Amino acid sequence: MVRTIASKKVSTRMGTLARICRYISKNWPLFLVSAVCMLVSIIVSVQIPLLTRAAIDNVIAPLAEGNLDIEPGKSMLLVLMLEIIGLTVVVGLFSFIRRYANTYFSQKVVYDIRNDVFASLQNQSFAFYDKTHTGQLLSKVTTDMDRIRRFLGFQLTFLMSSILLLVVALYTMFSINTMLTLFLLPIMPCIFATFYSFGKKIRPLFTQIREQYGSLTSVLHEDIAGIRVVRAFAQEDFERKKFASKNDKYFQTTLASAKIRAFHIPLVGFLIGLGTIIIFWYGGFEVITGTLTIGDLVAFNAFLAMLVMPMRFFGMFISGYHLTMAAGDRIFQVMDAEAEITEKSDALTIPKLKGHVKFEKVSFSYQKGKPILDNITFDAKPGETVALLGATGSGKSTIIRLIPRFYDVSSGKITIDDYDVRDVKLKSLRKQIGIVAQETFLFSMTIKENIAYGKPEAKMDEIVAAAKAARAHEFISSLPRGYDSRVGERGVTLSGGQRQRIAIARALLMNPRILVLDDSTSSVDVETEYEIQQALQVLLKNRTAFMITQRVSTIRNADKIIVLEEGEIVEEGTHETLIAKKGAYYQIYETLYETQKPIVEAEPERASSEQEETKQ
């Protein structure tokens, strides 16, 4: 069992690495440029200690012993120094090209992955977002993505250069003195064993750190988005404690990883220091006995110094690799998440709709065993306005979410003009359905861009006409920059009523055959609500509309009223027929009428005064 789990983990890791490599293969020319520059810079850099050896053995030592004249010695030393400077410049030049190409390469790979992740998020069903925290998604698209960038941009190429440098340096060291190199070799397995132990212990902590960071981000995002609610209910202390709890877990896990790092990394440093001691102990005797020159000893020590960074890096690479694979796993989980709402291979492009909507024995549940709708059947003919009434949780919002196929029915079917919504292309369906949600969302763009969001090619006069129809033109024109005024994040610079009217204008600009209004006038004042209703009376003609509302005037003007209780239709009909029954609708209407009586009674007077003004 343990072996099976371990093999699955290895398989997952290899799968993640293989997928990252596929992105690398798309940008292989940049990677090749980086690799060639790395090869050249390493080969050249290895020559510098050899030139240093030549300077000591062929110039400095003979000069000190009086075996070489000063003037020729100076000339030889100058030439060697110029060669060292030239090689240093070459190394610097190729290192610059390598770093630039590698940065370009790593950024391009992550650019491609990021685009694919965002495309996957755009294609995901509503159910995916119902189950996933926003903070976790943000962490995956930002922090995890940056983790991969750093791995490709630094650690992967540094691993290659470290291996290459290790091979070249060891080969050169063997050529200088085989016995001294053999004395150093036993230290290598100790260093690798230390790195292996480090990676084995740190790996599970890295996964915890990523998950806990995502949870921390989720709490932070939620609190920022809901700061007004937090302040309104004086729950600052509660939110601080909640955040502190998540923060403490993150802190403790990172501290545990720091302890592991604090033990293993210095241990590696100690082993490397031990190698330096061996060089000067054994090499010193070799110099004394005359079997090794001072230049050889200096060059040997220089090569060991060159190996210090590669050997230390292996520990960094092991931890970085596992962290990157964990980040890759999380990213590819998003990309691989199967969208619950998909198009059939032979899906039809639906023609211009008339708006005949049928629900035939429709049942639906967000979670198995917890039905929200049960055996819903009704028929909305083209041009009819259907009002949906019922208590919270009765299924009103679920019905209107099923029409544009945000979710699929559990059983039964929904047809529009006799097309099953599951048989048509989503874009062709949703382009003909205008939606104004209860919670209005505006983008951080200009008002003009927000209104034209569903129809970017719309001309200015079309945008203005939609705004006028939604009774938004007057307040928009009063703004300093008019339609070019930018709204804040989620439209916070506008009032609830203003946001709602812009959302209505956005839906109306698409000239949809089906209009869905989810309590779309709940955030406006009485005067604004009346103006919108007057506009909707004209705009709803020849459109099929579904309205969730508590406004008495809207309900009684509907062609059909559907009353829901616990996911079932309990009454259906016109205002007059349902009032006559004196059933569920009668009780709801009476309650609403009593609370809205002053408004309802004032409407005829307001209408008559408007007619007189029109005549004048």
Coordinates of C-alpha atoms in Angstrom, one line a residue:
M1 CA 0.0 0.0 0.0
V2 CA 2.8 2.4 1.0
R3 CA 4.7 1.5 -2.2
T4 CA 1.5 2.2 -4.3
I5 CA 1.0 5.6 -2.7
A6 CA 4.7 6.4 -3.2
S7 CA 4.6 5.3 -6.9
K8 CA 1.6 7.5 -7.5
K9 CA 3.4 10.5 -6.0
V10 CA 6.4 9.8 -8.2
S11 CA 4.1 9.4 -11.2
T12 CA 2.4 12.7 -10.5
R13 CA 5.7 14.5 -10.1
M14 CA 7.0 13.1 -13.4
G15 CA 3.8 14.0 -15.1
T16 CA 4.1 17.6 -13.8
L17 CA 7.7 17.8 -14.9
A18 CA 6.8 16.4 -18.3
R19 CA 4.1 19.0 -18.8
I20 CA 6.4 21.8 -17.8
C21 CA 9.0 20.4 -20.3
R22 CA 6.4 20.6 -23.0
Y23 CA 6.1 24.3 -22.4
I24 CA 9.9 24.5 -22.4
S25 CA 10.0 22.7 -25.8
K26 CA 7.9 25.5 -27.3
N27 CA 10.6 28.0 -26.4
W28 CA 13.7 25.8 -27.0
P29 CA 15.7 28.3 -29.1
L30 CA 15.9 30.7 -26.1
F31 CA 16.9 27.8 -23.9
L32 CA 19.5 26.7 -26.4
V33 CA 21.0 30.2 -26.5
S34 CA 21.2 30.2 -22.7
A35 CA 22.8 26.7 -22.7
V36 CA 25.4 27.5 -25.3
C37 CA 26.4 30.7 -23.5
M38 CA 26.6 28.8 -20.2
L39 CA 28.9 26.2 -21.8
V40 CA 31.2 28.8 -23.2
S41 CA 31.4 30.9 -19.9
I42 CA 32.2 27.7 -17.9
I43 CA 34.9 26.5 -20.2
V44 CA 36.4 30.0 -20.3
S45 CA 36.1 30.5 -16.5
V46 CA 38.0 27.2 -15.9
Q47 CA 41.0 28.6 -17.8
I48 CA 41.4 31.5 -15.3
P49 CA 42.8 29.4 -12.4
L50 CA 45.2 27.7 -14.9
L51 CA 46.4 31.1 -16.0
T52 CA 46.8 32.0 -12.3
R53 CA 48.9 28.8 -11.8
A54 CA 51.1 29.8 -14.8
A55 CA 51.6 33.3 -13.4
I56 CA 52.8 31.9 -10.0
D57 CA 54.9 29.0 -11.3
N58 CA 56.3 30.6 -14.4
V59 CA 56.7 34.3 -13.3
I60 CA 56.2 35.1 -9.6
A61 CA 58.0 32.1 -8.1
P62 CA 61.1 32.4 -10.5
L63 CA 61.2 36.1 -9.8
A64 CA 61.2 35.5 -6.1
E65 CA 63.9 32.9 -6.4
G66 CA 66.0 35.1 -8.8
N67 CA 65.7 32.7 -11.7
L68 CA 64.1 35.2 -13.9
D69 CA 65.0 38.8 -14.9
I70 CA 62.7 41.5 -13.7
E71 CA 61.9 43.1 -17.1
P72 CA 61.0 39.9 -18.9
G73 CA 59.1 38.8 -15.9
K74 CA 57.1 42.0 -15.8
S75 CA 56.2 41.6 -19.5
M76 CA 55.2 37.9 -19.0
L77 CA 53.1 38.8 -16.0
L78 CA 51.4 41.7 -17.9
V79 CA 50.5 39.4 -20.7
L80 CA 49.1 36.8 -18.3
M81 CA 47.1 39.5 -16.5
L82 CA 45.7 40.8 -19.8
E83 CA 44.7 37.3 -20.7
I84 CA 42.9 36.8 -17.4
I85 CA 41.2 40.2 -17.8
G86 CA 40.2 39.2 -21.4
L87 CA 38.8 35.9 -20.3
T88 CA 36.9 37.6 -17.4
V89 CA 35.4 40.0 -19.9
V90 CA 34.4 37.0 -22.2
V91 CA 32.8 35.3 -19.2
G92 CA 31.0 38.5 -18.2
L93 CA 29.7 39.0 -21.8
F94 CA 28.4 35.4 -22.2
S95 CA 27.0 35.5 -18.7
F96 CA 25.0 38.6 -19.6
I97 CA 23.6 37.0 -22.8
R98 CA 22.8 33.8 -20.9
R99 CA 21.0 35.7 -18.1
Y100 CA 19.0 37.8 -20.5
A101 CA 18.1 34.8 -22.7
N102 CA 17.2 32.7 -19.7
T103 CA 15.0 35.4 -18.2
Y104 CA 13.3 35.8 -21.5
F105 CA 12.9 32.1 -21.8
S106 CA 11.5 31.6 -18.2
Q107 CA 9.1 34.6 -18.5
K108 CA 7.8 33.3 -21.9
V109 CA 7.2 29.8 -20.5
V110 CA 5.3 31.2 -17.6
Y111 CA 3.5 33.6 -19.9
D112 CA 2.2 30.6 -21.9
I113 CA 1.2 28.7 -18.8
R114 CA -0.5 31.7 -17.3
N115 CA -2.6 32.2 -20.4
D116 CA -3.7 28.6 -20.4
V117 CA -4.6 28.7 -16.7
F118 CA -6.7 31.9 -17.3
A119 CA -8.4 30.3 -20.3
S120 CA -9.2 27.3 -18.2
L121 CA -10.7 29.6 -15.5
Q122 CA -12.8 31.3 -18.1
N123 CA -14.2 27.9 -19.3
Q124 CA -15.0 26.6 -15.8
S125 CA -18.6 26.1 -14.8
F126 CA -20.2 28.0 -12.0
A127 CA -20.0 24.8 -9.8
F128 CA -16.2 25.1 -9.9
Y129 CA -16.3 28.5 -8.4
D130 CA -18.9 27.4 -5.9
K131 CA -16.3 24.9 -4.5
T132 CA -13.1 26.9 -4.8
H133 CA -11.9 29.8 -2.7
T134 CA -10.9 32.9 -4.6
G135 CA -7.8 33.3 -2.5
Q136 CA -6.6 29.8 -3.4
L137 CA -7.1 30.6 -7.1
L138 CA -5.2 33.9 -6.8
S139 CA -2.3 32.1 -5.0
K140 CA -2.1 29.5 -7.8
V141 CA -2.1 32.1 -10.6
T142 CA 0.4 34.4 -8.9
T143 CA 2.6 32.9 -6.3
D144 CA 2.7 29.3 -7.7
M145 CA 3.3 30.7 -11.2
D146 CA 6.2 32.8 -9.9
R147 CA 7.7 29.7 -8.2
I148 CA 7.9 28.0 -11.6
R149 CA 9.4 31.1 -13.2
R150 CA 12.2 31.2 -10.6
F151 CA 12.8 27.5 -11.0
L152 CA 13.2 27.8 -14.8
G153 CA 14.9 31.2 -14.8
F154 CA 17.5 30.3 -12.2
Q155 CA 17.5 26.9 -10.6
L156 CA 17.2 24.7 -13.8
T157 CA 20.0 26.4 -15.7
F158 CA 22.1 26.7 -12.6
L159 CA 21.7 23.0 -12.1
M160 CA 23.0 22.4 -15.6
S161 CA 25.9 24.8 -15.2
S162 CA 26.7 23.3 -11.8
I163 CA 26.9 19.8 -13.2
L164 CA 29.0 20.9 -16.1
L165 CA 31.3 23.0 -13.8
L166 CA 31.6 20.0 -11.4
V167 CA 32.6 17.7 -14.2
V168 CA 35.1 20.1 -15.9
A169 CA 36.6 21.2 -12.5
L170 CA 37.0 17.6 -11.2
Y171 CA 38.6 16.6 -14.5
T172 CA 41.1 19.5 -14.3
M173 CA 41.8 18.7 -10.6
F174 CA 42.5 15.1 -11.5
S175 CA 44.9 16.3 -14.2
I176 CA 46.7 18.5 -11.6
N177 CA 47.0 15.9 -8.8
T178 CA 45.1 12.6 -8.7
M179 CA 45.8 11.7 -5.1
L180 CA 44.7 15.1 -3.7
T181 CA 41.5 14.8 -5.7
L182 CA 40.9 11.3 -4.4
F183 CA 41.3 12.6 -0.9
L184 CA 38.4 15.0 -1.5
L185 CA 36.0 12.5 -3.2
P186 CA 34.7 10.8 0.0
I187 CA 33.3 14.2 1.0
M188 CA 31.0 14.2 -2.0
P189 CA 28.7 11.3 -0.9
C190 CA 28.4 13.0 2.5
I191 CA 27.3 16.2 0.8
F192 CA 24.7 14.4 -1.4
A193 CA 23.4 12.4 1.6
T194 CA 22.9 15.7 3.5
F195 CA 21.0 17.1 0.5
Y196 CA 18.9 14.0 0.2
S197 CA 17.9 14.1 3.9
F198 CA 17.1 17.8 3.5
G199 CA 14.8 17.2 0.5
K200 CA 13.0 14.3 2.1
K201 CA 12.2 16.3 5.3
I202 CA 11.4 19.6 3.6
R203 CA 9.2 18.2 0.8
P204 CA 5.9 17.7 2.8
L205 CA 6.4 21.1 4.5
F206 CA 6.5 22.9 1.2
T207 CA 3.1 21.5 0.2
Q208 CA 1.7 22.6 3.6
I209 CA 3.2 26.1 3.2
R210 CA 1.6 26.5 -0.3
E211 CA -1.9 25.4 1.0
Q212 CA -1.7 27.5 4.1
Y213 CA -0.6 30.5 2.1
G214 CA -3.6 30.0 -0.1
S215 CA -5.9 29.8 2.9
L216 CA -4.3 32.9 4.3
T217 CA -4.9 34.7 1.0
S218 CA -8.5 33.6 1.0
V219 CA -9.2 35.1 4.4
L220 CA -7.5 38.3 3.4
H221 CA -9.4 38.6 0.2
E222 CA -12.7 37.9 1.9
D223 CA -12.1 40.5 4.6
I224 CA -11.1 43.2 2.1
A225 CA -14.2 42.5 0.0
G226 CA -16.5 42.4 3.0
I227 CA -14.9 45.2 5.1
R228 CA -18.2 47.1 5.2
V229 CA -20.0 44.1 6.7
V230 CA -17.2 43.6 9.2
R231 CA -17.4 47.2 10.3
A232 CA -21.2 47.3 10.3
F233 CA -21.3 44.4 12.7
A234 CA -18.3 45.4 14.7
Q235 CA -16.6 42.1 14.1
E236 CA -13.0 43.4 13.7
D237 CA -11.8 41.4 16.7
F238 CA -13.3 38.2 15.4
E239 CA -11.7 38.7 11.9
R240 CA -8.4 39.5 13.5
K241 CA -8.5 36.2 15.5
K242 CA -9.5 34.3 12.4
F243 CA -6.7 35.8 10.4
A244 CA -4.2 35.3 13.3
S245 CA -5.1 31.6 13.5
K246 CA -4.4 31.1 9.8
N247 CA -1.3 33.3 10.0
D248 CA 0.0 31.3 13.0
K249 CA -0.3 28.0 11.2
Y250 CA 1.6 29.5 8.3
F251 CA 4.2 30.9 10.6
Q252 CA 4.7 27.6 12.5
T253 CA 5.1 25.6 9.2
T254 CA 7.6 28.1 7.8
L255 CA 9.5 28.0 11.1
A256 CA 9.7 24.2 11.0
S257 CA 11.1 24.4 7.4
A258 CA 13.6 27.0 8.6
K259 CA 14.8 24.7 11.4
I260 CA 15.5 21.9 8.8
R261 CA 17.2 24.4 6.5
A262 CA 19.2 25.8 9.5
F263 CA 20.6 22.4 10.3
H264 CA 21.4 21.0 6.9
I265 CA 22.8 24.0 5.0
P266 CA 25.5 24.8 7.7
L267 CA 26.3 21.0 7.7
V268 CA 27.0 21.3 4.0
G269 CA 29.2 24.3 4.7
F270 CA 31.2 22.3 7.3
L271 CA 31.8 19.5 4.8
I272 CA 33.1 22.0 2.2
G273 CA 35.3 23.6 4.8
L274 CA 36.7 20.1 5.6
G275 CA 37.7 19.8 2.0
T276 CA 39.7 23.1 2.2
I277 CA 41.5 21.7 5.3
I278 CA 42.4 18.5 3.3
I279 CA 43.8 20.6 0.4
F280 CA 46.1 22.6 2.6
W281 CA 47.1 19.6 4.8
Y282 CA 47.9 17.1 2.1
G283 CA 48.7 19.7 -0.6
G284 CA 51.1 21.5 1.7
F285 CA 53.1 18.3 2.2
E286 CA 53.1 17.8 -1.5
V287 CA 54.5 21.3 -2.0
I288 CA 57.2 20.7 0.7
T289 CA 58.2 17.4 -1.0
G290 CA 58.3 19.1 -4.4
T291 CA 55.7 16.9 -6.1
L292 CA 53.3 19.8 -6.2
T293 CA 54.0 23.4 -7.1
I294 CA 52.6 26.5 -5.2
G295 CA 50.8 27.4 -8.4
D296 CA 49.1 24.0 -8.5
L297 CA 48.0 24.3 -4.9
V298 CA 46.6 27.8 -5.5
A299 CA 44.8 26.6 -8.7
F300 CA 43.5 23.6 -6.8
N301 CA 42.1 25.8 -4.1
A302 CA 40.6 28.1 -6.7
F303 CA 38.8 25.1 -8.3
L304 CA 37.5 24.0 -4.9
A305 CA 36.2 27.5 -4.4
M306 CA 34.5 27.3 -7.8
L307 CA 32.8 24.0 -6.7
V308 CA 31.5 25.6 -3.4
M309 CA 28.5 27.2 -5.1
P310 CA 27.5 24.2 -7.2
M311 CA 27.7 21.9 -4.2
R312 CA 25.7 24.2 -2.1
F313 CA 23.2 24.7 -4.9
F314 CA 22.3 21.0 -5.1
G315 CA 20.5 21.5 -1.7
M316 CA 18.7 24.5 -3.0
F317 CA 17.8 22.7 -6.2
I318 CA 16.3 19.7 -4.4
S319 CA 14.1 21.9 -2.2
G320 CA 13.3 24.2 -5.2
Y321 CA 12.4 21.2 -7.4
H322 CA 9.9 19.8 -4.9
L323 CA 8.5 23.3 -4.3
T324 CA 8.1 23.8 -8.0
M325 CA 6.5 20.4 -8.6
A326 CA 4.1 21.2 -5.7
A327 CA 3.3 24.5 -7.4
G328 CA 3.0 22.8 -10.8
D329 CA 0.6 20.3 -9.3
R330 CA -1.7 23.0 -8.0
I331 CA -1.6 24.9 -11.3
F332 CA -2.3 21.9 -13.4
Q333 CA -5.2 20.9 -11.1
V334 CA -6.9 24.1 -12.2
M335 CA -6.1 23.5 -15.9
D336 CA -7.3 19.9 -15.6
A337 CA -10.5 20.6 -13.7
E338 CA -13.3 19.3 -15.9
A339 CA -15.9 21.8 -16.7
E340 CA -19.3 20.5 -15.8
I341 CA -21.0 22.5 -18.5
T342 CA -19.6 21.5 -21.9
E343 CA -20.8 21.7 -25.5
K344 CA -21.6 18.6 -27.5
S345 CA -19.3 18.0 -30.5
D346 CA -22.3 18.5 -32.8
A347 CA -23.7 21.5 -30.9
L348 CA -25.9 23.8 -33.0
T349 CA -25.6 27.5 -33.4
I350 CA -29.0 28.7 -32.3
P351 CA -30.6 31.2 -34.7
K352 CA -32.4 34.4 -33.6
L353 CA -34.7 33.4 -30.8
K354 CA -38.4 34.1 -30.5
G355 CA -38.2 33.4 -26.8
H356 CA -40.4 30.4 -26.2
V357 CA -39.1 28.9 -23.0
K358 CA -40.3 25.5 -21.6
F359 CA -39.4 23.7 -18.4
E360 CA -40.3 20.0 -18.6
K361 CA -40.2 18.0 -15.4
V362 CA -37.0 19.8 -14.4
S363 CA -35.3 18.7 -11.2
F364 CA -31.9 20.1 -9.9
S365 CA -29.6 19.9 -7.0
Y366 CA -26.2 21.5 -6.3
Q367 CA -25.3 18.6 -4.1
K368 CA -26.5 15.0 -4.4
G369 CA -29.3 14.2 -2.0
K370 CA -30.2 17.9 -1.5
P371 CA -32.8 18.8 -4.3
I372 CA -33.4 22.5 -4.9
L373 CA -36.0 22.0 -7.7
D374 CA -38.4 19.1 -8.0
N375 CA -40.4 18.4 -11.2
I376 CA -40.7 22.0 -12.4
T377 CA -42.9 22.3 -15.5
F378 CA -44.1 25.6 -17.0
D379 CA -44.3 27.3 -20.4
A380 CA -43.3 30.9 -21.1
K381 CA -44.5 32.0 -24.5
P382 CA -42.7 34.6 -26.6
G383 CA -43.1 38.1 -25.2
E384 CA -44.5 37.0 -21.8
T385 CA -43.3 38.4 -18.6
V386 CA -43.0 35.7 -15.9
A387 CA -42.7 36.8 -12.2
L388 CA -41.2 34.3 -9.8
L389 CA -42.2 34.5 -6.2
G390 CA -41.3 32.5 -3.1
A391 CA -39.4 32.5 0.1
T392 CA -35.6 32.5 0.3
G393 CA -34.3 29.1 -0.8
S394 CA -37.5 28.2 -2.7
G395 CA -35.6 27.9 -6.0
K396 CA -36.3 31.2 -7.8
S397 CA -32.7 32.1 -8.6
T398 CA -31.9 28.5 -9.5
I399 CA -34.6 28.6 -12.2
I400 CA -33.1 31.7 -13.9
R401 CA -29.6 30.2 -13.7
L402 CA -30.7 27.2 -15.6
I403 CA -32.1 29.1 -18.5
P404 CA -28.7 30.4 -19.8
R405 CA -27.2 27.0 -18.8
F406 CA -25.0 28.1 -16.0
Y407 CA -25.8 24.7 -14.5
D408 CA -27.3 21.6 -16.1
V409 CA -30.5 20.1 -14.9
S410 CA -30.4 16.9 -12.9
S411 CA -33.4 15.5 -14.8
G412 CA -35.9 16.8 -17.2
K413 CA -35.1 19.3 -19.9
I414 CA -35.3 23.0 -20.7
T415 CA -36.0 24.1 -24.3
I416 CA -36.0 27.5 -26.0
D417 CA -37.9 27.6 -29.3
D418 CA -37.9 23.8 -29.0
Y419 CA -34.0 23.7 -28.8
D420 CA -32.8 21.8 -25.8
V421 CA -30.3 24.2 -24.2
R422 CA -27.8 21.2 -23.9
D423 CA -27.8 20.8 -27.7
V424 CA -26.7 24.4 -28.7
K425 CA -23.5 26.3 -28.5
L426 CA -23.3 28.3 -25.2
K427 CA -22.2 31.5 -26.8
S428 CA -25.0 31.6 -29.3
L429 CA -27.5 30.9 -26.4
R430 CA -26.1 33.4 -23.9
K431 CA -25.7 36.2 -26.5
Q432 CA -29.5 36.3 -26.7
I433 CA -30.1 36.4 -23.0
G434 CA -29.8 39.6 -21.1
I435 CA -29.1 39.2 -17.3
V436 CA -29.3 41.7 -14.5
A437 CA -28.3 40.0 -11.3
Q438 CA -29.3 41.0 -7.8
E439 CA -25.6 41.6 -6.9
T440 CA -24.5 44.1 -9.5
F441 CA -20.9 43.8 -10.6
L442 CA -19.2 46.5 -12.6
F443 CA -15.6 46.3 -13.9
S444 CA -13.0 48.9 -13.1
M445 CA -13.5 50.6 -16.5
T446 CA -15.4 53.6 -17.8
I447 CA -19.2 53.7 -17.7
K448 CA -19.2 53.5 -21.5
E449 CA -17.1 50.3 -21.5
N450 CA -19.3 48.7 -18.7
I451 CA -22.5 49.4 -20.7
A452 CA -20.9 48.0 -23.9
Y453 CA -19.4 45.0 -22.2
G454 CA -21.6 42.5 -23.9
K455 CA -21.4 44.4 -27.2
P456 CA -18.0 46.0 -27.5
E457 CA -18.7 47.1 -31.1
A458 CA -21.7 49.2 -30.1
K459 CA -21.8 52.8 -31.3
M460 CA -22.0 55.7 -28.9
D461 CA -25.6 56.5 -29.8
E462 CA -26.6 52.9 -29.0
I463 CA -24.9 53.1 -25.6
V464 CA -26.7 56.4 -24.8
A465 CA -30.0 55.0 -25.9
A466 CA -29.6 52.0 -23.6
A467 CA -28.7 54.3 -20.7
K468 CA -31.7 56.5 -21.4
A469 CA -34.0 53.5 -21.4
A470 CA -32.5 52.4 -18.1
R471 CA -33.0 55.9 -16.7
A472 CA -29.2 56.2 -16.3
H473 CA -28.4 58.9 -18.8
E474 CA -29.2 61.8 -16.5
F475 CA -26.8 60.9 -13.7
I476 CA -24.1 59.8 -16.1
S477 CA -24.2 63.1 -17.9
S478 CA -23.9 64.9 -14.5
L479 CA -20.5 63.2 -13.8
P480 CA -17.4 65.3 -14.6
R481 CA -16.3 63.0 -17.5
G482 CA -19.7 61.7 -18.4
Y483 CA -19.7 58.3 -20.1
D484 CA -15.8 58.3 -19.9
S485 CA -15.9 58.4 -16.1
R486 CA -14.2 55.4 -14.5
V487 CA -15.9 53.4 -11.8
G488 CA -13.9 52.1 -8.8
E489 CA -13.4 48.4 -8.1
R490 CA -16.8 46.6 -8.4
G491 CA -18.4 50.0 -9.0
V492 CA -17.9 51.3 -5.4
T493 CA -17.8 54.9 -6.5
L494 CA -21.5 54.7 -7.6
S495 CA -24.6 54.2 -5.5
G496 CA -26.4 50.9 -5.5
G497 CA -29.2 52.4 -7.7
Q498 CA -26.7 53.9 -10.2
R499 CA -24.9 50.5 -10.5
Q500 CA -28.2 48.8 -11.0
R501 CA -29.2 51.1 -13.8
I502 CA -25.9 50.7 -15.6
A503 CA -26.3 46.9 -15.3
I504 CA -29.8 47.2 -16.8
A505 CA -28.4 49.3 -19.6
R506 CA -25.7 46.7 -20.2
A507 CA -28.3 44.0 -20.6
L508 CA -30.6 46.1 -22.8
L509 CA -27.8 47.1 -25.2
M510 CA -27.6 43.5 -26.3
N511 CA -31.2 43.6 -27.4
P512 CA -31.8 40.2 -25.9
R513 CA -34.9 38.1 -26.8
I514 CA -34.9 36.8 -23.2
L515 CA -34.4 39.1 -20.3
V516 CA -33.6 37.9 -16.8
L517 CA -34.1 40.4 -13.9
D518 CA -33.1 39.0 -10.5
D519 CA -34.6 41.5 -8.1
S520 CA -33.0 44.2 -10.3
T521 CA -34.7 47.1 -8.6
S522 CA -34.0 46.1 -5.0
S523 CA -31.1 48.6 -4.6
V524 CA -32.9 51.7 -6.0
D525 CA -35.1 54.3 -4.3
V526 CA -38.8 54.6 -5.0
E527 CA -38.5 57.3 -7.6
T528 CA -35.7 55.5 -9.5
E529 CA -37.6 52.2 -9.3
Y530 CA -40.7 53.8 -10.8
E531 CA -38.6 55.3 -13.7
I532 CA -37.0 51.9 -14.4
Q533 CA -40.4 50.2 -14.3
Q534 CA -41.8 52.7 -16.8
A535 CA -38.9 52.0 -19.1
L536 CA -39.2 48.2 -18.7
Q537 CA -42.9 48.3 -19.7
V538 CA -41.8 49.5 -23.1
L539 CA -38.7 47.4 -23.4
L540 CA -40.3 44.1 -22.3
K541 CA -42.6 44.2 -25.3
N542 CA -41.8 41.3 -27.7
R543 CA -39.3 39.9 -25.2
T544 CA -39.7 36.9 -22.8
A545 CA -38.8 38.1 -19.4
F546 CA -38.2 36.3 -16.1
M547 CA -38.3 38.5 -13.0
I548 CA -37.6 37.9 -9.4
T549 CA -39.1 40.8 -7.5
Q550 CA -40.8 41.9 -4.4
R551 CA -42.4 45.0 -6.0
V552 CA -46.1 44.8 -6.1
S553 CA -46.5 46.9 -9.3
T554 CA -44.1 44.6 -11.2
I555 CA -45.8 41.4 -9.9
R556 CA -49.4 42.3 -10.9
N557 CA -48.4 43.5 -14.3
A558 CA -46.7 40.2 -15.2
D559 CA -48.4 37.9 -17.7
K560 CA -47.7 34.9 -15.6
I561 CA -46.9 34.5 -11.9
I562 CA -45.2 31.3 -10.6
V563 CA -45.2 30.8 -6.8
L564 CA -42.5 28.4 -5.5
E565 CA -42.3 26.6 -2.1
E566 CA -39.3 24.3 -1.3
G567 CA -38.4 23.8 -5.0
E568 CA -42.0 23.0 -6.2
I569 CA -44.5 25.1 -8.1
V570 CA -47.5 25.6 -5.8
E571 CA -49.5 28.1 -7.9
E572 CA -49.3 29.5 -11.4
G573 CA -51.4 32.0 -13.2
T574 CA -52.2 35.7 -13.7
H575 CA -52.6 38.2 -10.8
E576 CA -56.4 38.2 -11.0
T577 CA -56.8 34.4 -11.1
L578 CA -54.4 33.8 -8.3
I579 CA -56.0 36.5 -6.1
A580 CA -59.3 34.9 -6.7
K581 CA -58.0 31.6 -5.4
K582 CA -56.9 33.2 -2.1
G583 CA -54.0 30.7 -1.7
A584 CA -50.3 31.1 -1.3
Y585 CA -50.0 34.0 -3.8
Y586 CA -52.9 35.9 -2.1
Q587 CA -51.1 35.8 1.3
I588 CA -47.8 36.9 -0.2
Y589 CA -49.4 39.7 -2.2
E590 CA -51.4 41.0 0.7
T591 CA -48.2 41.1 2.9
L592 CA -46.3 43.0 0.2
Y593 CA -49.1 45.3 -0.5
E594 CA -49.4 46.4 3.1
T595 CA -45.7 47.3 3.2
Q596 CA -45.7 49.1 -0.1
K597 CA -49.2 50.6 0.1
P598 CA -48.1 54.3 0.0
I599 CA -46.0 53.7 -3.0
V600 CA -48.6 51.7 -4.9
E601 CA -51.3 54.3 -4.3
A602 CA -49.1 57.1 -5.4
E603 CA -48.3 55.5 -8.8
P604 CA -51.6 56.3 -10.6
E605 CA -51.2 60.0 -9.6
R606 CA -47.6 60.0 -10.8
A607 CA -48.6 58.4 -14.1
S608 CA -51.5 60.9 -14.7
S609 CA -49.2 63.9 -14.0
E610 CA -46.7 62.5 -16.5
Q611 CA -49.4 62.2 -19.1
E612 CA -50.5 65.8 -18.6
E613 CA -46.9 67.0 -18.9
T614 CA -46.6 65.0 -22.1
K615 CA -49.7 66.6 -23.5
Q616 CA -48.5 70.1 -22.7

